[in-house]
Short mmCIF file of C-alpha atoms and ligand atoms in Angstrom, two decimals:
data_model
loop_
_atom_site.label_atom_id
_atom_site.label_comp_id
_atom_site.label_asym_id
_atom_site.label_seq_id
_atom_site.Cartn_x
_atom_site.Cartn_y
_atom_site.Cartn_z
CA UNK A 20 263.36 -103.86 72.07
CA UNK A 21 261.59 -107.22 71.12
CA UNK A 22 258.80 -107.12 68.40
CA UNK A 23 255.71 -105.80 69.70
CA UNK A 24 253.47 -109.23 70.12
CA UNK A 25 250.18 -109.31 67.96
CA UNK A 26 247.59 -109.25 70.66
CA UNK A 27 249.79 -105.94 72.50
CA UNK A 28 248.07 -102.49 72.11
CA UNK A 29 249.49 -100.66 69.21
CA UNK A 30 250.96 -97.34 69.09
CA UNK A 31 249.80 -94.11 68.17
CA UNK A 32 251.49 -91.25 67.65
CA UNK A 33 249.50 -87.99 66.97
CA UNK A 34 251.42 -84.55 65.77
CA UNK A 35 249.41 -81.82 66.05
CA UNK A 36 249.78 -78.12 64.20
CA UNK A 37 247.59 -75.41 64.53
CA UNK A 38 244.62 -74.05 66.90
CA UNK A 39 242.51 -75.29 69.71
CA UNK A 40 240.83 -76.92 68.50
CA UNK A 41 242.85 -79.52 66.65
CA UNK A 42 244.22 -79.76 70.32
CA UNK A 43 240.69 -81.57 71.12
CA UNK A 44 240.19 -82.95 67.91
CA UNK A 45 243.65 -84.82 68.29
CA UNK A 46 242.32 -86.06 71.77
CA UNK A 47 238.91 -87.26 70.42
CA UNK A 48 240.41 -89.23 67.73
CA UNK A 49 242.95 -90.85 69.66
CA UNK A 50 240.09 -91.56 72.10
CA UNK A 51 238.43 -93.13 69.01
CA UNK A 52 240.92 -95.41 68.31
CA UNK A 53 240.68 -98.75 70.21
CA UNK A 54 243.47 -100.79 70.43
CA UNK A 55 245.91 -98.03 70.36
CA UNK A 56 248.03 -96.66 73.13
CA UNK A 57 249.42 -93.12 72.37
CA UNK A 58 253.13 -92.39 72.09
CA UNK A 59 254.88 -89.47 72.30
CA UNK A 60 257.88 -90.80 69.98
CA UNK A 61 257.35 -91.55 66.19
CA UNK A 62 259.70 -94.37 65.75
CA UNK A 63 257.50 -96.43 68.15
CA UNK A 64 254.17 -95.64 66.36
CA UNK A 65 252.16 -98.59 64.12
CA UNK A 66 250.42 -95.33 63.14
CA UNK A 67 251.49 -91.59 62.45
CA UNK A 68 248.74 -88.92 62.52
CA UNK A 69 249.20 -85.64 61.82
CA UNK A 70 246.60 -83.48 62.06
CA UNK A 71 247.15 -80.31 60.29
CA UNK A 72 246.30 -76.30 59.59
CA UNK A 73 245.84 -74.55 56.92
CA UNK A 74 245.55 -71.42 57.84
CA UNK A 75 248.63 -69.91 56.47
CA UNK A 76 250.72 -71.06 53.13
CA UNK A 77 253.91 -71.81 55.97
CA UNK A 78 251.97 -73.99 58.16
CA UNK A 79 250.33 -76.36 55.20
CA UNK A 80 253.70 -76.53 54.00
CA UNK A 81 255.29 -77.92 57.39
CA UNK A 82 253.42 -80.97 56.73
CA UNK A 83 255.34 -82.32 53.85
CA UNK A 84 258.26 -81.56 55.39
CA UNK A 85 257.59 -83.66 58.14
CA UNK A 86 255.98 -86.39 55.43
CA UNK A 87 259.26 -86.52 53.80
CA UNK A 88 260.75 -86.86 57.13
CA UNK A 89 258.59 -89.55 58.23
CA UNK A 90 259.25 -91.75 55.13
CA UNK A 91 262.16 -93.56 55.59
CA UNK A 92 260.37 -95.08 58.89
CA UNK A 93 257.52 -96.41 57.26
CA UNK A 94 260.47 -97.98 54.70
CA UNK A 95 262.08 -99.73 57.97
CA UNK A 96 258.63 -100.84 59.56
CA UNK A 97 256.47 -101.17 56.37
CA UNK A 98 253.76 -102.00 58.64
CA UNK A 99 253.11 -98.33 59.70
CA UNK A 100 250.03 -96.59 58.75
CA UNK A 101 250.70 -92.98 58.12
CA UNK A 102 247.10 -90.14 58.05
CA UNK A 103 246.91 -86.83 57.77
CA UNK A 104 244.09 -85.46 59.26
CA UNK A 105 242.68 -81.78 59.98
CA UNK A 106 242.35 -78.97 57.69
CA UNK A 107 244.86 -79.49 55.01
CA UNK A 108 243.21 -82.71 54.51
CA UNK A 109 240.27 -81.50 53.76
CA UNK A 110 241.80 -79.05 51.49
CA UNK A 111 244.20 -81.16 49.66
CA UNK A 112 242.53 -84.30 49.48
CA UNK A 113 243.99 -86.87 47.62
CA UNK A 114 246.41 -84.31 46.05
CA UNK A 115 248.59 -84.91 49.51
CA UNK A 116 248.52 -89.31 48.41
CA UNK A 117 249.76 -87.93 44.94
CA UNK A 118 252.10 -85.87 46.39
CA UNK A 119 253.48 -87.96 49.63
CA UNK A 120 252.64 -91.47 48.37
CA UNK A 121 253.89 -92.78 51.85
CA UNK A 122 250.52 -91.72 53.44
CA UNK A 123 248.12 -94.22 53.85
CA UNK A 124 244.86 -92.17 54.96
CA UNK A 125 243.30 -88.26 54.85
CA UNK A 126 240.51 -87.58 56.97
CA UNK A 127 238.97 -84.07 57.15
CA UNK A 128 238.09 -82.30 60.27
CA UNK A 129 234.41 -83.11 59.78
CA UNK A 130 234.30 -86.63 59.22
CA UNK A 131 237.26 -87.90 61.40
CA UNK A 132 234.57 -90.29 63.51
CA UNK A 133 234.70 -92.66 60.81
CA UNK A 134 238.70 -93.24 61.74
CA UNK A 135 238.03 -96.51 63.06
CA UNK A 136 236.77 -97.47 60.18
CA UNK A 137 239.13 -96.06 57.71
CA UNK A 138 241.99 -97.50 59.83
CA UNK A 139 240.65 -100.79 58.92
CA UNK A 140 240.71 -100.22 55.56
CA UNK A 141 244.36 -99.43 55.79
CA UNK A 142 245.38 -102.18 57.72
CA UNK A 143 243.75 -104.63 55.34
CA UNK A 144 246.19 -102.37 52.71
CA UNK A 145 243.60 -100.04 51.16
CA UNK A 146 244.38 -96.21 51.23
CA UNK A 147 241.52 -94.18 52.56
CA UNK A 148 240.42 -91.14 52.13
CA UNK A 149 236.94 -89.18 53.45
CA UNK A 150 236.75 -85.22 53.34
CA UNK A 151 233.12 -85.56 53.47
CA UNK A 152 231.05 -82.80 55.09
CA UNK A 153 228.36 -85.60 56.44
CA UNK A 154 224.68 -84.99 57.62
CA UNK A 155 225.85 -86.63 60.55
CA UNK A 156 226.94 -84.90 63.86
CA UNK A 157 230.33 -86.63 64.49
CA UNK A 158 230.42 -85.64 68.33
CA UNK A 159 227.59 -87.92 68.26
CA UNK A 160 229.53 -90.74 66.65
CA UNK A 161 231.91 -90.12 68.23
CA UNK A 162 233.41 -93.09 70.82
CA UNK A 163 232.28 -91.76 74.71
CA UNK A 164 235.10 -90.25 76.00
CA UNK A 165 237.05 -92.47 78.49
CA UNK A 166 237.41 -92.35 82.42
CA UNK A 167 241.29 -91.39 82.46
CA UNK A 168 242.67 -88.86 84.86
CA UNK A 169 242.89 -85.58 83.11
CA UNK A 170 244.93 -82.29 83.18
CA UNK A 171 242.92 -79.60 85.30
CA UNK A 172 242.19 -77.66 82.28
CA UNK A 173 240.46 -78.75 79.13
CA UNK A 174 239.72 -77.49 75.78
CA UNK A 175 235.67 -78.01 74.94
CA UNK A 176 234.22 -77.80 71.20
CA UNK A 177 231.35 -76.09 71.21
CA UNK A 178 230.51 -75.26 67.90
CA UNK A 179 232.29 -75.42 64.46
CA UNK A 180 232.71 -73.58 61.14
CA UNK A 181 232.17 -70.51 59.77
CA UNK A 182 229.67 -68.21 57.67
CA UNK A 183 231.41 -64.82 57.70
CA UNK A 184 233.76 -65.54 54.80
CA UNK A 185 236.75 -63.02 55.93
CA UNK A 186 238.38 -62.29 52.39
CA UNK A 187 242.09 -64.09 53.72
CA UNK A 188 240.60 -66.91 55.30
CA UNK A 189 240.38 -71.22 54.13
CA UNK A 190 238.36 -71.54 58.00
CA UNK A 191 234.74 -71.76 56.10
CA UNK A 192 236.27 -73.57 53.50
CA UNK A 193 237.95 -76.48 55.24
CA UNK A 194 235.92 -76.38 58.28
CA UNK A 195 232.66 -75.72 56.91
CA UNK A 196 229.39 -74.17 57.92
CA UNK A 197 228.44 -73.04 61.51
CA UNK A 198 227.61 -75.83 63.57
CA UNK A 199 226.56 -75.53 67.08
CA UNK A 200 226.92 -79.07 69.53
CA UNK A 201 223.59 -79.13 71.72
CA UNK A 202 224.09 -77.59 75.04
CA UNK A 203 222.65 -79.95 77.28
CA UNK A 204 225.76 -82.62 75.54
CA UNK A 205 228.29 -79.99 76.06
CA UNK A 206 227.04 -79.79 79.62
CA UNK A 207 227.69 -83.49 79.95
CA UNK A 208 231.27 -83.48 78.45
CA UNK A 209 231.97 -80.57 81.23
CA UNK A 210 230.38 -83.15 83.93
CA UNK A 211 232.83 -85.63 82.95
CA UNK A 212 235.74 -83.66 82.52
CA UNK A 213 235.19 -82.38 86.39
CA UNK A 214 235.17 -86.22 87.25
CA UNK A 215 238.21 -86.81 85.62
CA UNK A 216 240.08 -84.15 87.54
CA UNK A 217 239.05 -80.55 85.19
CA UNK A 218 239.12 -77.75 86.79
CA UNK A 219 238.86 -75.33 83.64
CA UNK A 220 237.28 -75.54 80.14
CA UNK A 221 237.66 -73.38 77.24
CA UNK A 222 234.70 -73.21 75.19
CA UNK A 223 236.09 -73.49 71.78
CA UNK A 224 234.67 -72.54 68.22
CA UNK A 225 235.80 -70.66 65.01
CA UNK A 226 233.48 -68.44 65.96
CA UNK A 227 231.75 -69.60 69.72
CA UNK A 228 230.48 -66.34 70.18
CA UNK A 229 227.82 -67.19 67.63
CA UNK A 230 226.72 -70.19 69.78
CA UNK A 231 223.38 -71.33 68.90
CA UNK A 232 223.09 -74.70 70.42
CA UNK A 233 219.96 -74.30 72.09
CA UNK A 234 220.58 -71.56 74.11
CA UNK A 235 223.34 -68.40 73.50
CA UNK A 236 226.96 -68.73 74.64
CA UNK A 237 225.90 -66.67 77.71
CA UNK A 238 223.41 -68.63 78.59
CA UNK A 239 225.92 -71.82 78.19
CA UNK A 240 228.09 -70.25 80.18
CA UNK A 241 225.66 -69.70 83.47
CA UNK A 242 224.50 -73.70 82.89
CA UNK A 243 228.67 -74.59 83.23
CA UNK A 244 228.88 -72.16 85.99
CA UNK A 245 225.85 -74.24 87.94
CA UNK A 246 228.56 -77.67 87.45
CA UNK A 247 229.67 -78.00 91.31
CA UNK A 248 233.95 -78.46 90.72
CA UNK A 249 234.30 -76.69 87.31
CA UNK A 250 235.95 -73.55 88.97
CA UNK A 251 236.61 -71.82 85.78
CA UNK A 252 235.55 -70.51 82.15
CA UNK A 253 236.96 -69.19 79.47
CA UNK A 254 235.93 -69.20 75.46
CA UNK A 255 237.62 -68.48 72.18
CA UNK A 256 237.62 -67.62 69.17
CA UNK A 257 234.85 -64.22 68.97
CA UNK A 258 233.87 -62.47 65.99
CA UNK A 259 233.39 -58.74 67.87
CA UNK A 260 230.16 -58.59 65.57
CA UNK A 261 228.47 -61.48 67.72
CA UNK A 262 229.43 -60.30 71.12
CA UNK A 263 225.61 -59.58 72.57
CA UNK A 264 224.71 -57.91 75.54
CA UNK A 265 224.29 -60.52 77.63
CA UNK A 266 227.60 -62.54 76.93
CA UNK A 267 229.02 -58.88 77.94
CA UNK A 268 226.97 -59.14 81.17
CA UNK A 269 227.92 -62.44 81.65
CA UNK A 270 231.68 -60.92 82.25
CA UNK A 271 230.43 -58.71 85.05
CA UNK A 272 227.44 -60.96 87.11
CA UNK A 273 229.23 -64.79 86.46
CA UNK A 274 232.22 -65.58 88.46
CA UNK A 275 233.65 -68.40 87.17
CA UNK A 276 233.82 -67.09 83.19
CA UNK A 277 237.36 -65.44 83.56
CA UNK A 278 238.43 -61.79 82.67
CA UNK A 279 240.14 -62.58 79.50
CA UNK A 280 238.68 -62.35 76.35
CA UNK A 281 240.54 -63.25 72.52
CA UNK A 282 238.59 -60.65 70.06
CA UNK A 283 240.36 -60.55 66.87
CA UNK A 284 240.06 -57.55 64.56
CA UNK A 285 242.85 -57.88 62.11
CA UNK A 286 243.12 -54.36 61.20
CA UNK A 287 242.84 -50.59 62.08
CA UNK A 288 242.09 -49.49 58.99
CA UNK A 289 238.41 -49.03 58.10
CA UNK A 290 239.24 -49.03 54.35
CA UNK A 291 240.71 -52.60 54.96
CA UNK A 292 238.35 -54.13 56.89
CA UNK A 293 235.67 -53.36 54.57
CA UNK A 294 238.12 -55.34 51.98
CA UNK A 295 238.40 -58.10 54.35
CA UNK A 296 234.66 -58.26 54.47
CA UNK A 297 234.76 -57.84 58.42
CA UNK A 298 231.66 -56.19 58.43
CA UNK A 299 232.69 -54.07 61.56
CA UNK A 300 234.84 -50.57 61.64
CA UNK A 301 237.67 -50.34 63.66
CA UNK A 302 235.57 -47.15 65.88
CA UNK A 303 232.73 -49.84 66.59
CA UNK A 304 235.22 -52.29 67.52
CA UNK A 305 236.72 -49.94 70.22
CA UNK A 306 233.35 -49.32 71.39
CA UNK A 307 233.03 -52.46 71.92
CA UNK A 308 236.09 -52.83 74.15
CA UNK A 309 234.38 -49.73 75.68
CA UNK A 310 231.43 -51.62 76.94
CA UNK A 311 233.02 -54.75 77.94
CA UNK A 312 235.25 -52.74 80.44
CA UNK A 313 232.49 -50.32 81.52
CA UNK A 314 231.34 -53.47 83.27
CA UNK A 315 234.65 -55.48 83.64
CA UNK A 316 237.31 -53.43 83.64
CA UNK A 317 240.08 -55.23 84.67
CA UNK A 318 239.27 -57.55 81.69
CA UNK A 319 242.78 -59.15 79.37
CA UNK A 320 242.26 -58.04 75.76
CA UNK A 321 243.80 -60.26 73.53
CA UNK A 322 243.70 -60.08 69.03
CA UNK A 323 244.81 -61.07 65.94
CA UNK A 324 246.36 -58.98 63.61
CA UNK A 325 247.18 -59.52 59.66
CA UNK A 326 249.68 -56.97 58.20
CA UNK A 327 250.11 -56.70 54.37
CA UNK A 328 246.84 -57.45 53.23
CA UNK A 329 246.33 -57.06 49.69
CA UNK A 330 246.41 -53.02 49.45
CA UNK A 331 247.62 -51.90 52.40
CA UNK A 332 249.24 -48.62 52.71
CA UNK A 333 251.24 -46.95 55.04
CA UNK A 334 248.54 -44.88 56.48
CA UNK A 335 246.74 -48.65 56.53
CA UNK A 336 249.08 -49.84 59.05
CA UNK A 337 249.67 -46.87 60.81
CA UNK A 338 246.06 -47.09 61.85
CA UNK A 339 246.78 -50.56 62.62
CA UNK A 340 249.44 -49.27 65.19
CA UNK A 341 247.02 -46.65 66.68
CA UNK A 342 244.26 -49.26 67.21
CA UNK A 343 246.83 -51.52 68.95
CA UNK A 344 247.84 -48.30 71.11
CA UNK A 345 244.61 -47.42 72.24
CA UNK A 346 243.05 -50.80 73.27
CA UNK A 347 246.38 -51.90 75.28
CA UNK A 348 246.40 -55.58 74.78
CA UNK A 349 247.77 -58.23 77.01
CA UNK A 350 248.38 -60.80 74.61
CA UNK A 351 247.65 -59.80 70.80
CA UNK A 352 249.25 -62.51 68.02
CA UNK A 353 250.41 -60.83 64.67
CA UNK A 354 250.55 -62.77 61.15
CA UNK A 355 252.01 -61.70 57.36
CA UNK A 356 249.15 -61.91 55.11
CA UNK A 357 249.44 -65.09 53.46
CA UNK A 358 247.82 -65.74 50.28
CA UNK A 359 245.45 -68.68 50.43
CA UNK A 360 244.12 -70.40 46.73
CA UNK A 361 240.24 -70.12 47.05
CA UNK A 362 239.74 -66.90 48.96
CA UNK A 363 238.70 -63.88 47.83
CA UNK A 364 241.96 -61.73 48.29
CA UNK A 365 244.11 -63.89 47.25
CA UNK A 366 243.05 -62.56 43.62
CA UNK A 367 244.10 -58.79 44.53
CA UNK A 368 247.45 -56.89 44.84
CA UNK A 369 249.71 -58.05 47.08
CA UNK A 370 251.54 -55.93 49.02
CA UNK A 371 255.83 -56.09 48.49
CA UNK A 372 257.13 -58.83 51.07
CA UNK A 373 260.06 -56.82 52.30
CA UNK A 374 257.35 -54.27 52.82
CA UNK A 375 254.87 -56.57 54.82
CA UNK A 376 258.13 -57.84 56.69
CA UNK A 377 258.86 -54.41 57.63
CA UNK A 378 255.51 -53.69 59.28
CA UNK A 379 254.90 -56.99 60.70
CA UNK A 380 258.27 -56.02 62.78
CA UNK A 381 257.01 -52.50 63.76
CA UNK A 382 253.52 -54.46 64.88
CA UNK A 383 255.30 -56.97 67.06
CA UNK A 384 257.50 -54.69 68.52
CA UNK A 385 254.34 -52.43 69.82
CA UNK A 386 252.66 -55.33 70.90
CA UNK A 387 255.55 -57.02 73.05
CA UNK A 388 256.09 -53.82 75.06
CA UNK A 389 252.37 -53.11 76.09
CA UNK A 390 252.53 -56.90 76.70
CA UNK A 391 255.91 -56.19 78.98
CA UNK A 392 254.17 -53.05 80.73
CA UNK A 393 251.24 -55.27 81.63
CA UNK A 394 253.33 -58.40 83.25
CA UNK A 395 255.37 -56.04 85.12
CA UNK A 396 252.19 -54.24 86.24
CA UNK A 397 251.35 -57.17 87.94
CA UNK A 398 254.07 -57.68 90.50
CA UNK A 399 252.79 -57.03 93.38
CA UNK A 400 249.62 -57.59 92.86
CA UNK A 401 247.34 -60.72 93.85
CA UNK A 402 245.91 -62.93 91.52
CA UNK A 403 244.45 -66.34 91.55
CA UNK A 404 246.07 -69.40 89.97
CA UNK A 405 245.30 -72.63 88.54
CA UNK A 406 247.91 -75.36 89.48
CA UNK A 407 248.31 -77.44 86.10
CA UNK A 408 251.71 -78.97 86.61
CA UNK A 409 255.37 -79.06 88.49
CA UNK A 410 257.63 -76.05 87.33
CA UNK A 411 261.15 -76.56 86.49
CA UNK A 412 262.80 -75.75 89.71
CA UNK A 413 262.52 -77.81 93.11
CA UNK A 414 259.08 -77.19 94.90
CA UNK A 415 257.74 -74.93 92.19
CA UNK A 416 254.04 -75.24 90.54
CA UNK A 417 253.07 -73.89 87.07
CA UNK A 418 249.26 -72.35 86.79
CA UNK A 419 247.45 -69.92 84.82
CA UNK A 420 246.07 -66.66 86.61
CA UNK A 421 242.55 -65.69 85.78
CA UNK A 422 243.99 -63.44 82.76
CA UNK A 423 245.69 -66.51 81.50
CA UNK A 424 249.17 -65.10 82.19
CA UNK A 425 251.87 -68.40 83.07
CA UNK A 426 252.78 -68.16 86.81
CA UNK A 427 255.30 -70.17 88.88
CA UNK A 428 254.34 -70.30 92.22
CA UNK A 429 257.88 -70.57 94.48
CA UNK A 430 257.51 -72.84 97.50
CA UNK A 431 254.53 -74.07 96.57
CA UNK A 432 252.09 -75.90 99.28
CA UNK A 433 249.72 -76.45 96.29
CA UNK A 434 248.92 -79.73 94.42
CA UNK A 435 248.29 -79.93 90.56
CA UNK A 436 244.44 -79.14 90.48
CA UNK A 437 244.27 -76.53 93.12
CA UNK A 438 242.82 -72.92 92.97
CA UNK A 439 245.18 -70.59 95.01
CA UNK A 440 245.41 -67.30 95.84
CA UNK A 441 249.05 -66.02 95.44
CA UNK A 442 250.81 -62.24 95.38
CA UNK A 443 253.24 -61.86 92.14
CA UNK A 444 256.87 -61.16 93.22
CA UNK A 445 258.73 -60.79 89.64
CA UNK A 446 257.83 -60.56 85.61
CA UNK A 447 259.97 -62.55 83.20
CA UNK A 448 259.16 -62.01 79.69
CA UNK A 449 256.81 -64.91 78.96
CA UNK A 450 255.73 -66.00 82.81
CA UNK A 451 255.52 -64.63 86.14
CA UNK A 452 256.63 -65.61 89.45
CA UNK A 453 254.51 -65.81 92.77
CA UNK A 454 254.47 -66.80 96.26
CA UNK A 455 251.79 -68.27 97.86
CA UNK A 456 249.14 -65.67 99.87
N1 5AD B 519 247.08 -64.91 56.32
C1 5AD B 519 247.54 -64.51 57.53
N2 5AD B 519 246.86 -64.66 58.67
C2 5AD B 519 245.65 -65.25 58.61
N3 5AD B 519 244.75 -65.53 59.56
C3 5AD B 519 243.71 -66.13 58.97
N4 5AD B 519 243.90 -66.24 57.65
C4 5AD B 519 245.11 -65.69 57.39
C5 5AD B 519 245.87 -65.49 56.21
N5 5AD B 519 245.42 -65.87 55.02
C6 5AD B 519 244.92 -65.16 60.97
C7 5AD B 519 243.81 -64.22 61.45
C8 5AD B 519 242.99 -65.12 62.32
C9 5AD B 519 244.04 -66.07 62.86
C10 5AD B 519 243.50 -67.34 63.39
O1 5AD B 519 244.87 -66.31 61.76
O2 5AD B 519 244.39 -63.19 62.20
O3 5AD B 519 242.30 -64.42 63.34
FE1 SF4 B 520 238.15 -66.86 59.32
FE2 SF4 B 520 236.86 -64.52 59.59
FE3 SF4 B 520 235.59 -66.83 60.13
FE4 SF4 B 520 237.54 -65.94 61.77
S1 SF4 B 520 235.58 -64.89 61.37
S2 SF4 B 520 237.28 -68.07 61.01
S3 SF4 B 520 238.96 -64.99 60.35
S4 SF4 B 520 236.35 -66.19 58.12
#
């Protein structure tokens, strides 16, 4: 290929690692960036962003491995700009320059609307670096969001941050403070993402349950629901201490928020939730479940689970296991404590790896045979699906049901966008297979 010619867009590449919500944040910033096209191969790219988690000691670490695997490009196009952005960023700061001197920029998740800017800088051969917590609401900043066709579903940030300081967890650290966006902007967003072809947002937030933005999360969820061509809802991640009557009515009286609901509780054990600072019991937490599917009770439960938390015992888990056997998840994800610097637990007794190892195996096998029981529950029955793309095989479509389960609709008359009603014939492990009704 030719030299790219000076007045050409340039490319952008964009790795992303962790949750949601770096999903969108990717998306915003490359939406930020004008005079960039985005690539989906590295050795093209005039600039390399990866925006990163920190969530776990594994997944921080992931990004200098790919930093040392990125340098020898930048030595054979020494134009390339090369930014971490995201939550290690704001955690490591300049430490990742000092450590990776190939990188050019580090933005943190909070002040990433001043990219343009900093990619300036860089191109005029300064390094950059802003992990600012501004007064400033960068949504508002933020570049308006451009008319391009979009997939049918969407991920939406609602709000941002946390204050319940779990013992294990960097999230109020790196991504600061509760912040809620304003509802009647979120509104707008969900507007424009129907025009562009969105059929389904997720409401997204460390903690959207604790929406504040003007009005509660239930009472964001009715506005959306008034938006004629948004067809479906969903929201993650809860706290089960912020899930209010209403947003538990909201399950039962509006039709477009979807019968799925992500409600992490980590453990089983009451002596190590009070250690986590979770400032719920694992009996309330059931209740909770309780009351949801008193008035929804074909609703997907879905968690997260830590094993080997500073402490644990046996009997710790074991409750752990109990918990998981009683509510009967349909999707439930399971981490090894990981120790992060800065939080409170990472101070305490740590449990023996081989130990933690041990459990985490026990956990996951529990977890993917209620998941297994539920899929194959499902044949047979009908469900509702999303169309997002073409499957793999001739005249198959690929959708989400309404509990978020992957479902290849066989024979499909359906286009990419559709809502279609369709009866489940078979359950694979990780997807399920209809026809159309
Ligand atoms: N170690 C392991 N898992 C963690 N999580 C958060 N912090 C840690 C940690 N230090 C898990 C929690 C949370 C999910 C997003 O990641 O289960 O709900
Ligand atoms: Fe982390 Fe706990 Fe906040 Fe979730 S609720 S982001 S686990 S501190």
């Amino acid at each position: 290929m030719s030299e790219t010619k000076t007045d050409a867009p340039k490319k952008l590449f964009i790795k992303t690692y962790g949750c949601q919500m770096n999903v969108y944040d990717s998306e915003r910033m490359a939406e930020s960036l004008d005079g960039y096209v985005q690539t989906d191969r590295a050795e093209d790219a005039d600039m390399i962003l990866l925006n990163t988690c920190h969530i776990r000691e594994k997944a921080a670490e992931k990004v200098y491995s790919e930093l040392g695997r990125l340098k020898p490009l930048k030595e054979l196009k020494p134009d390339l700009k090369i930014g971490v952005t995201g939550c290690v960023a704001q955690a490591e700061g300049a430490e990742i320059m000092r450590r990776q001197p190939a990188v050019d920029l580090v933005v943190g998740p909070q002040s990433y609307h001043r990219l343009p800017q900093m990619e300036a800088q860089v191109r005029a051969g300064k390094p950059a670096l802003d992990t600012d917590f501004p007064e400033e609401d960068k949504f508002a900043h933020l570049k308006g969001r451009s008319t391009a066709r979009r997939a049918p579903a969407a991920f939406l940030t609602v709000q941002e941050g946390c204050d319940k300081f779990c013992a294990f967890c960097v999230v109020p650290y790196t991504r600061g403070a509760e912040v809620s966006r304003p509802a009647e902007r979120v509104v707008r967003e969900a507007q424009d993402l129907v025009e562009r072809g969105v059929r389904e947002v997720t409401l997204l937030g460390q903690n959207v349950n604790a929406y504040h933005g003007g009005m509660t999360l239930a009472q964001l969820i009715r506005a959306l629901a008034k938006v004629d061509g948004l067809e479906r809802i969903r929201y993650t991640t809860s706290h089960p201490n912020d899930m209010d009557d209403d947003l538990i009515a909201a399950h039962a009286d509006t039709d477009k928020l979807m019968p799925y609901l992500h409600l992490p509780v980590q453990s089983g054990s009451d002596r190590m939730l009070k250690r986590m600072n979770r400032s719920h019991t694992a009996e309330s937490y059931l209740r909770l479940i309780e009351r949801i599917r008193d008035v929804r009770p074909d609703i997907m439960m879905s968690g997260d689970f830590i094993v080997g938390f500073p402490e644990e015992t046996e009997a710790d888990f074991q409750a752990t296991l109990d918990l998981v056997e009683e509510v009967n998840y349909g999707y439930a994800y399971s981490f090894k404590y990981s120790t992060r610097p800065g939080t409170p637990a990472a101070e305490r007794a740590q449990v023996d790896a081989g130990e933690a190892d041990e459990r985490l195996q026990r956990l996951q096998a529990l977890i993917t045979r209620q998941q297994r029981a539920i899929q194959e529950s499902m044949v047979g029955r009908d469900l509702s699906v999303l169309v997002e793309k073409a499957g793999r095989e001739a005249g198959q479509m690929l959708g989400k049901s309404e509990y978020l389960h992957a479902v290849h609709i066989d024979d499909a008359r359906a286009q990419v966008g559709d809502v279609v009603p369709v009866r489940i014939t078979r359950a694979m492990t990780n997807s399920l297979t209809a026809v159309e009704m």
